[in-house]
């Protein structure tokens, strides 16, 4: 049994992580930390945990590092950078769900997050936690920068196409739509039910931080600078992301080339490439799957790719557990064999 | 490993049952039957099953009975009565999710369902599948009449109070609200998104079939005729039921008497009695739990009880798995240790 | 043209009132007051007002009273009591949408609102603004206490039945369900989309303030003390209330007696009594209508009444406009001839 | 008073048209035709019409043509083509809400609708009913082809930019998301609440008929062949469309060029160009407005335009009324001065 702790256990991603961990056979949760609710039971915040409850604690980095093999940090960006080094130095391995350890270049982080990175010395040692690309590096690291939700959805859809030179690296457009849990558990008016239901909005056009994370990985894939136009939208649903992606196929590309490129995922447990159909959010909700489909619109000279995932699972907590499984040498699907809910 | 078959695997309850069974450690699914989709893969109907797929078959009762230890019948009422006897005679044990085997008195069934019962000889042998009341009988039977969704929610809330004489058996009112999956997977206009969203309606007032099922069990509990006023409502949500129940406390009853009555559930794995709080649907969605809370309104002389469950799990497929666990001697919580989703 | 002002124009009820007033032919809006957004345009808060915009102002009671024939106060309870007297003394007539001027007895207010009433001298002069009951008094008053949303829905359903002695005054149960706009425009976590959608909860059981308002009016109707058990629920919809009401018919009462009692509304423009059918929320959303239907369940000895209204219109802003029409001698339906949206 | 008839009054667009017409001061509705519900009252289908009811009739083209100045045909494509000629020959002017009279070239229609056009002789006489482009032609015609919902949303956003040469005519991408009422009132499983809520899907990628309608008008605007990549999505909302549009700005284009292009709408009553902000669906729901905003993402070399409208109003019934107002010489905003609901 591996001893794990969760720092930030009562945000939406943290609570989802707790939900996955309590049914993971190889895990013993030793500390569940919540700044806002320390001293209460987790079930006092989320009554759904009544039958699998934990006492929420204050954050004591020294104790947590000492007691834990793996620590998940589910903190706002910036806050993670301020505690992760001490956890690592204390001997724990860390899977960080913020944006703080996803970048190779601190300047990119500082440009998009508009703040100084306070733990730059760790950027070179952290591994970007996307198992489909970096599985072997993840297995060998002490620090995983767990990818963002939009970014996972976008990168998994585009990586094989750029890697295999099937699409042009220029002019890629990602029109992404996310459920409201992506905005976290907060009291903002913009997230109130009456402001969200029966409406949809675009936001952060041209400025959303996940753009830079997507570009970093796609640039590696293409071995050429990739600049994407990324537009996120807020949907009146609780969970799930659907990204509709527009790319220009290279000259002479036909459907079998695309299909061939996606064979990169043929042994992946959590990427489903649909054959001649498009995924919908309800096909993946509740699972750790990212489902991908595509239409080659020859008339318009455009390849349209649709990818879906559950932002709290493959887009956050599920991928974090997948990374833990890799770090610990468990079966990568342990605790993640989740058939989607559909309903 | 027990060999199980599901007849009616592509309705909402049947598909939910498939979802639970694929992650049940003691079960081998030998036949998944669908009249509408025989010959297709389950994932062609529900793409969420892509990673845990089954071929859908035509119904061949003889083969199913021969191959299966347990058969779940998820058919419309009437249709179940026409196939269950042959399954039993063929040697299988049956858990029926329709209303056909829930009644002790065929006349009650015929009055409320407005049709002749074609397998009356089996009513005396079937056991009402509510483990909290009939666990020992379930363990010993070959035929379980798995309870309805509204009925489970209502009976679990009221049974201990009537059994312990805490409330009057007269004048009980159950105001129940259900998500749209309770209406099944059908093409009715009344279930269309535009007709359901941003609205709520009452339906079947005074005539809903579950009334009779509730009254049957509560009459046993009270050892006195119980007649309830039961009003179901359609909610713009996918899953979940909340029942708000109004009863008259007997003279002199105080809160501790109510609390004491509910200690009937103190060892139950799937009934949660809230202490000084009321459950909400999101507290139980995704789990096999029924959560119960109450307020004794002394001013109005009224006990208000709120009970919630997931209509597809504790109200259908989850309870069916719980019954199978009892029938087969498995740990009753096997495959049902599901922390609710909350989100 | 009548000169009107709205104090509190940017809450949900205030904004809905502005929406109705801008298309009212007899009205000139002279001041739109918002504490939070003074100095901005209304369209900066609600872009839906781009084509019918107003400058939001600070509250200056003296100027408002002087400039206005009618002032609508859409303020929290307590806040209304602190400004309404000055408006009245300044010569304006006031329609107050808070709970502050709905009660005849300050003690009832103070018991249920748990605060001192600071303008008790005006309670005797205010008229309860339910036109179906107090039309003539409203026409002659300077101060209208505009009824609450739940209360309008409950009182309109029950008043004729109690007035005509068709039901027992004891044991009335009101199970009410409301859209989230009823909670106002606020940043509470409990109103966040992810906390509200796909769930329903009961709240304020036995303690909701509207109970006392309902009891006040129904006691007048029955000429006997009426105590109701009132349970509100939060629905995952934006607007609309459905109340399911349970009452005991008096001995010998038959359906025609109930129908006869409801003829009280036969000339009412905004009360629709359904004949042999039950209203749904979508039948009234967007209109000033309260729709009422009923089922006499003889088997259970229970009369089930269902009433629906749009909480922001007949439950707040629409009823306020109706009261203004009466105060000013306009056609009572002016500005309120709104066919419901359905969609 | 103008005498109007509505053929197809009980579909979602037809019912919305009836709702708008009953409050239009210059209109007398002489026939409301419904094939499915002839002989019933409109309120029997939509109880929201209880206070503004009409008898639904069988379709008798001769009588309708004779009795009506204006006939609105809200029929499926193909069905319109089969009745509109007779209405015109009978002396009525016709506003057709189907796709049958929107095209100049029957071949384009036949390619995209995959059926023969049976009234091709009228295509040359019909006018495309987008007032912002064809106001003068509409005023002079007897037959208006009322535009589609997606098309109105897309064309209004792009027309000024192409007309003014601000963007490249190549590579335009329209990612459109619509509420479920766009699919009409039908019993399809795909429109069931449980299939739509908490999910989003793309459909008709590269093949949706509205593509051809958009391209026809944008080609006129650009005076150059415009081919767009158009992807519609189904949203879990009742009404409203948001289109996120991606275009390449021509070399040297700056924000003021875009602003300047949009001054084309400066006197338009129903097009709102947001200055430095983006519209959301809730800003326009319930109104006849199309709201447009944009972000020039210089980094990515992409102009992102967001346009929103209510698919049943500016996208169907409202625009039809606007066209009627023009045909009849009424104030163009008569009956359409609708402040959006927001809630």
CSV table of C-alpha atoms in Angstrom, one decimal, chain C residues 4-121:
chain,number,residue,atom,x,y,z
C,4,UNK,CA,-41.9,56.1,-11.8
C,5,UNK,CA,-38.7,55.2,-10.1
C,6,UNK,CA,-37.1,51.9,-9.2
C,7,UNK,CA,-34.9,51.6,-6.2
C,8,UNK,CA,-32.8,48.4,-6.4
C,9,UNK,CA,-32.9,48.1,-10.2
C,10,UNK,CA,-30.2,45.5,-10.6
C,11,UNK,CA,-31.3,42.6,-8.5
C,12,UNK,CA,-33.2,40.0,-10.4
C,13,UNK,CA,-36.6,41.3,-9.4
C,14,UNK,CA,-35.6,44.9,-10.0
C,15,UNK,CA,-34.2,44.1,-13.4
C,16,UNK,CA,-37.4,42.2,-14.3
C,17,UNK,CA,-39.4,45.2,-13.2
C,18,UNK,CA,-37.3,47.5,-15.4
C,19,UNK,CA,-37.9,45.1,-18.3
C,20,UNK,CA,-41.7,45.3,-17.8
C,21,UNK,CA,-41.7,49.0,-17.3
C,22,UNK,CA,-39.7,49.9,-20.4
C,23,UNK,CA,-42.5,48.4,-22.5
C,24,UNK,CA,-45.4,49.9,-20.4
C,25,UNK,CA,-47.1,52.6,-22.4
C,26,UNK,CA,-48.2,54.8,-19.5
C,27,UNK,CA,-44.9,55.0,-17.7
C,28,UNK,CA,-41.9,57.2,-17.7
C,29,UNK,CA,-39.0,55.9,-15.7
C,30,UNK,CA,-37.3,58.9,-14.0
C,31,UNK,CA,-34.8,57.2,-11.7
C,32,UNK,CA,-33.2,53.8,-11.7
C,33,UNK,CA,-31.3,53.3,-8.5
C,34,UNK,CA,-28.6,50.8,-7.8
C,35,UNK,CA,-26.3,51.0,-4.8
C,36,UNK,CA,-23.8,48.5,-6.3
C,37,UNK,CA,-23.7,49.9,-9.9
C,38,UNK,CA,-24.4,53.7,-9.5
C,39,UNK,CA,-22.8,55.6,-12.3
C,40,UNK,CA,-23.0,52.7,-14.8
C,41,UNK,CA,-25.6,52.0,-17.5
C,42,UNK,CA,-28.1,49.3,-16.8
C,43,UNK,CA,-26.8,47.6,-19.9
C,44,UNK,CA,-23.4,47.3,-18.3
C,45,UNK,CA,-24.9,45.0,-15.8
C,46,UNK,CA,-27.6,43.4,-18.0
C,47,UNK,CA,-26.6,43.7,-21.7
C,48,UNK,CA,-30.1,42.7,-22.6
C,49,UNK,CA,-31.0,46.3,-21.9
C,50,UNK,CA,-28.7,47.7,-24.6
C,51,UNK,CA,-31.7,48.9,-26.7
C,52,UNK,CA,-33.6,50.3,-23.7
C,53,UNK,CA,-30.9,51.6,-21.4
C,54,UNK,CA,-30.9,53.7,-18.3
C,55,UNK,CA,-28.2,55.4,-16.2
C,56,UNK,CA,-28.1,53.8,-12.7
C,57,UNK,CA,-28.0,56.4,-9.9
C,58,UNK,CA,-27.2,56.6,-6.2
C,59,UNK,CA,-30.2,56.7,-4.0
C,60,UNK,CA,-31.4,60.2,-3.1
C,61,UNK,CA,-34.7,59.8,-1.4
C,62,UNK,CA,-35.6,63.4,-1.4
C,63,UNK,CA,-35.1,63.8,-5.1
C,64,UNK,CA,-36.8,60.5,-5.9
C,65,UNK,CA,-39.8,61.3,-3.8
C,66,UNK,CA,-40.1,64.7,-5.5
C,67,UNK,CA,-39.7,63.5,-9.0
C,68,UNK,CA,-41.9,60.3,-8.9
C,69,UNK,CA,-45.6,59.5,-8.8
C,70,UNK,CA,-44.8,55.9,-8.0
C,71,UNK,CA,-41.7,54.4,-6.5
C,72,UNK,CA,-40.9,50.7,-6.5
C,73,UNK,CA,-38.6,49.6,-3.7
C,74,UNK,CA,-36.8,46.4,-4.5
C,75,UNK,CA,-34.6,46.2,-1.4
C,76,UNK,CA,-33.8,43.6,1.2
C,77,UNK,CA,-36.2,43.5,4.1
C,78,UNK,CA,-35.3,45.9,6.7
C,79,UNK,CA,-33.7,48.2,4.1
C,80,UNK,CA,-37.2,48.9,2.7
C,81,UNK,CA,-38.6,49.9,6.1
C,82,UNK,CA,-35.8,52.4,6.4
C,83,UNK,CA,-36.5,54.3,3.2
C,84,UNK,CA,-40.2,53.9,2.5
C,85,UNK,CA,-41.5,56.3,5.1
C,86,UNK,CA,-39.4,59.2,3.7
C,87,UNK,CA,-40.7,58.4,0.2
C,88,UNK,CA,-44.3,58.5,1.4
C,89,UNK,CA,-43.7,61.7,3.3
C,90,UNK,CA,-42.1,63.1,0.3
C,91,UNK,CA,-45.3,62.6,-1.6
C,92,UNK,CA,-44.7,59.5,-3.7
C,93,UNK,CA,-46.8,56.4,-3.6
C,94,UNK,CA,-44.8,53.3,-2.9
C,95,UNK,CA,-45.0,49.7,-4.0
C,96,UNK,CA,-42.6,47.8,-1.9
C,97,UNK,CA,-41.4,44.3,-3.0
C,98,UNK,CA,-39.8,43.3,0.3
C,99,UNK,CA,-41.5,41.7,3.2
C,100,UNK,CA,-41.6,44.9,5.2
C,101,UNK,CA,-45.1,46.0,4.5
C,102,UNK,CA,-47.0,42.8,4.0
C,103,UNK,CA,-48.0,42.2,7.6
C,104,UNK,CA,-50.8,43.6,9.7
C,105,UNK,CA,-49.1,42.6,12.9
C,106,UNK,CA,-45.6,43.7,13.5
C,107,UNK,CA,-45.1,40.9,16.0
C,108,UNK,CA,-45.6,38.3,13.3
C,109,UNK,CA,-43.0,40.0,11.2
C,110,UNK,CA,-40.6,40.2,14.0
C,111,UNK,CA,-41.0,36.6,14.9
C,112,UNK,CA,-40.4,35.3,11.4
C,113,UNK,CA,-37.9,37.9,10.2
C,114,UNK,CA,-36.0,37.9,13.5
C,115,UNK,CA,-35.6,41.6,13.5
C,116,UNK,CA,-37.3,44.8,14.8
C,117,UNK,CA,-39.7,46.5,12.4
C,118,UNK,CA,-38.6,50.1,12.2
C,119,UNK,CA,-41.7,51.5,10.5
C,120,UNK,CA,-44.5,49.9,12.3
C,121,UNK,CA,-46.7,53.0,12.1
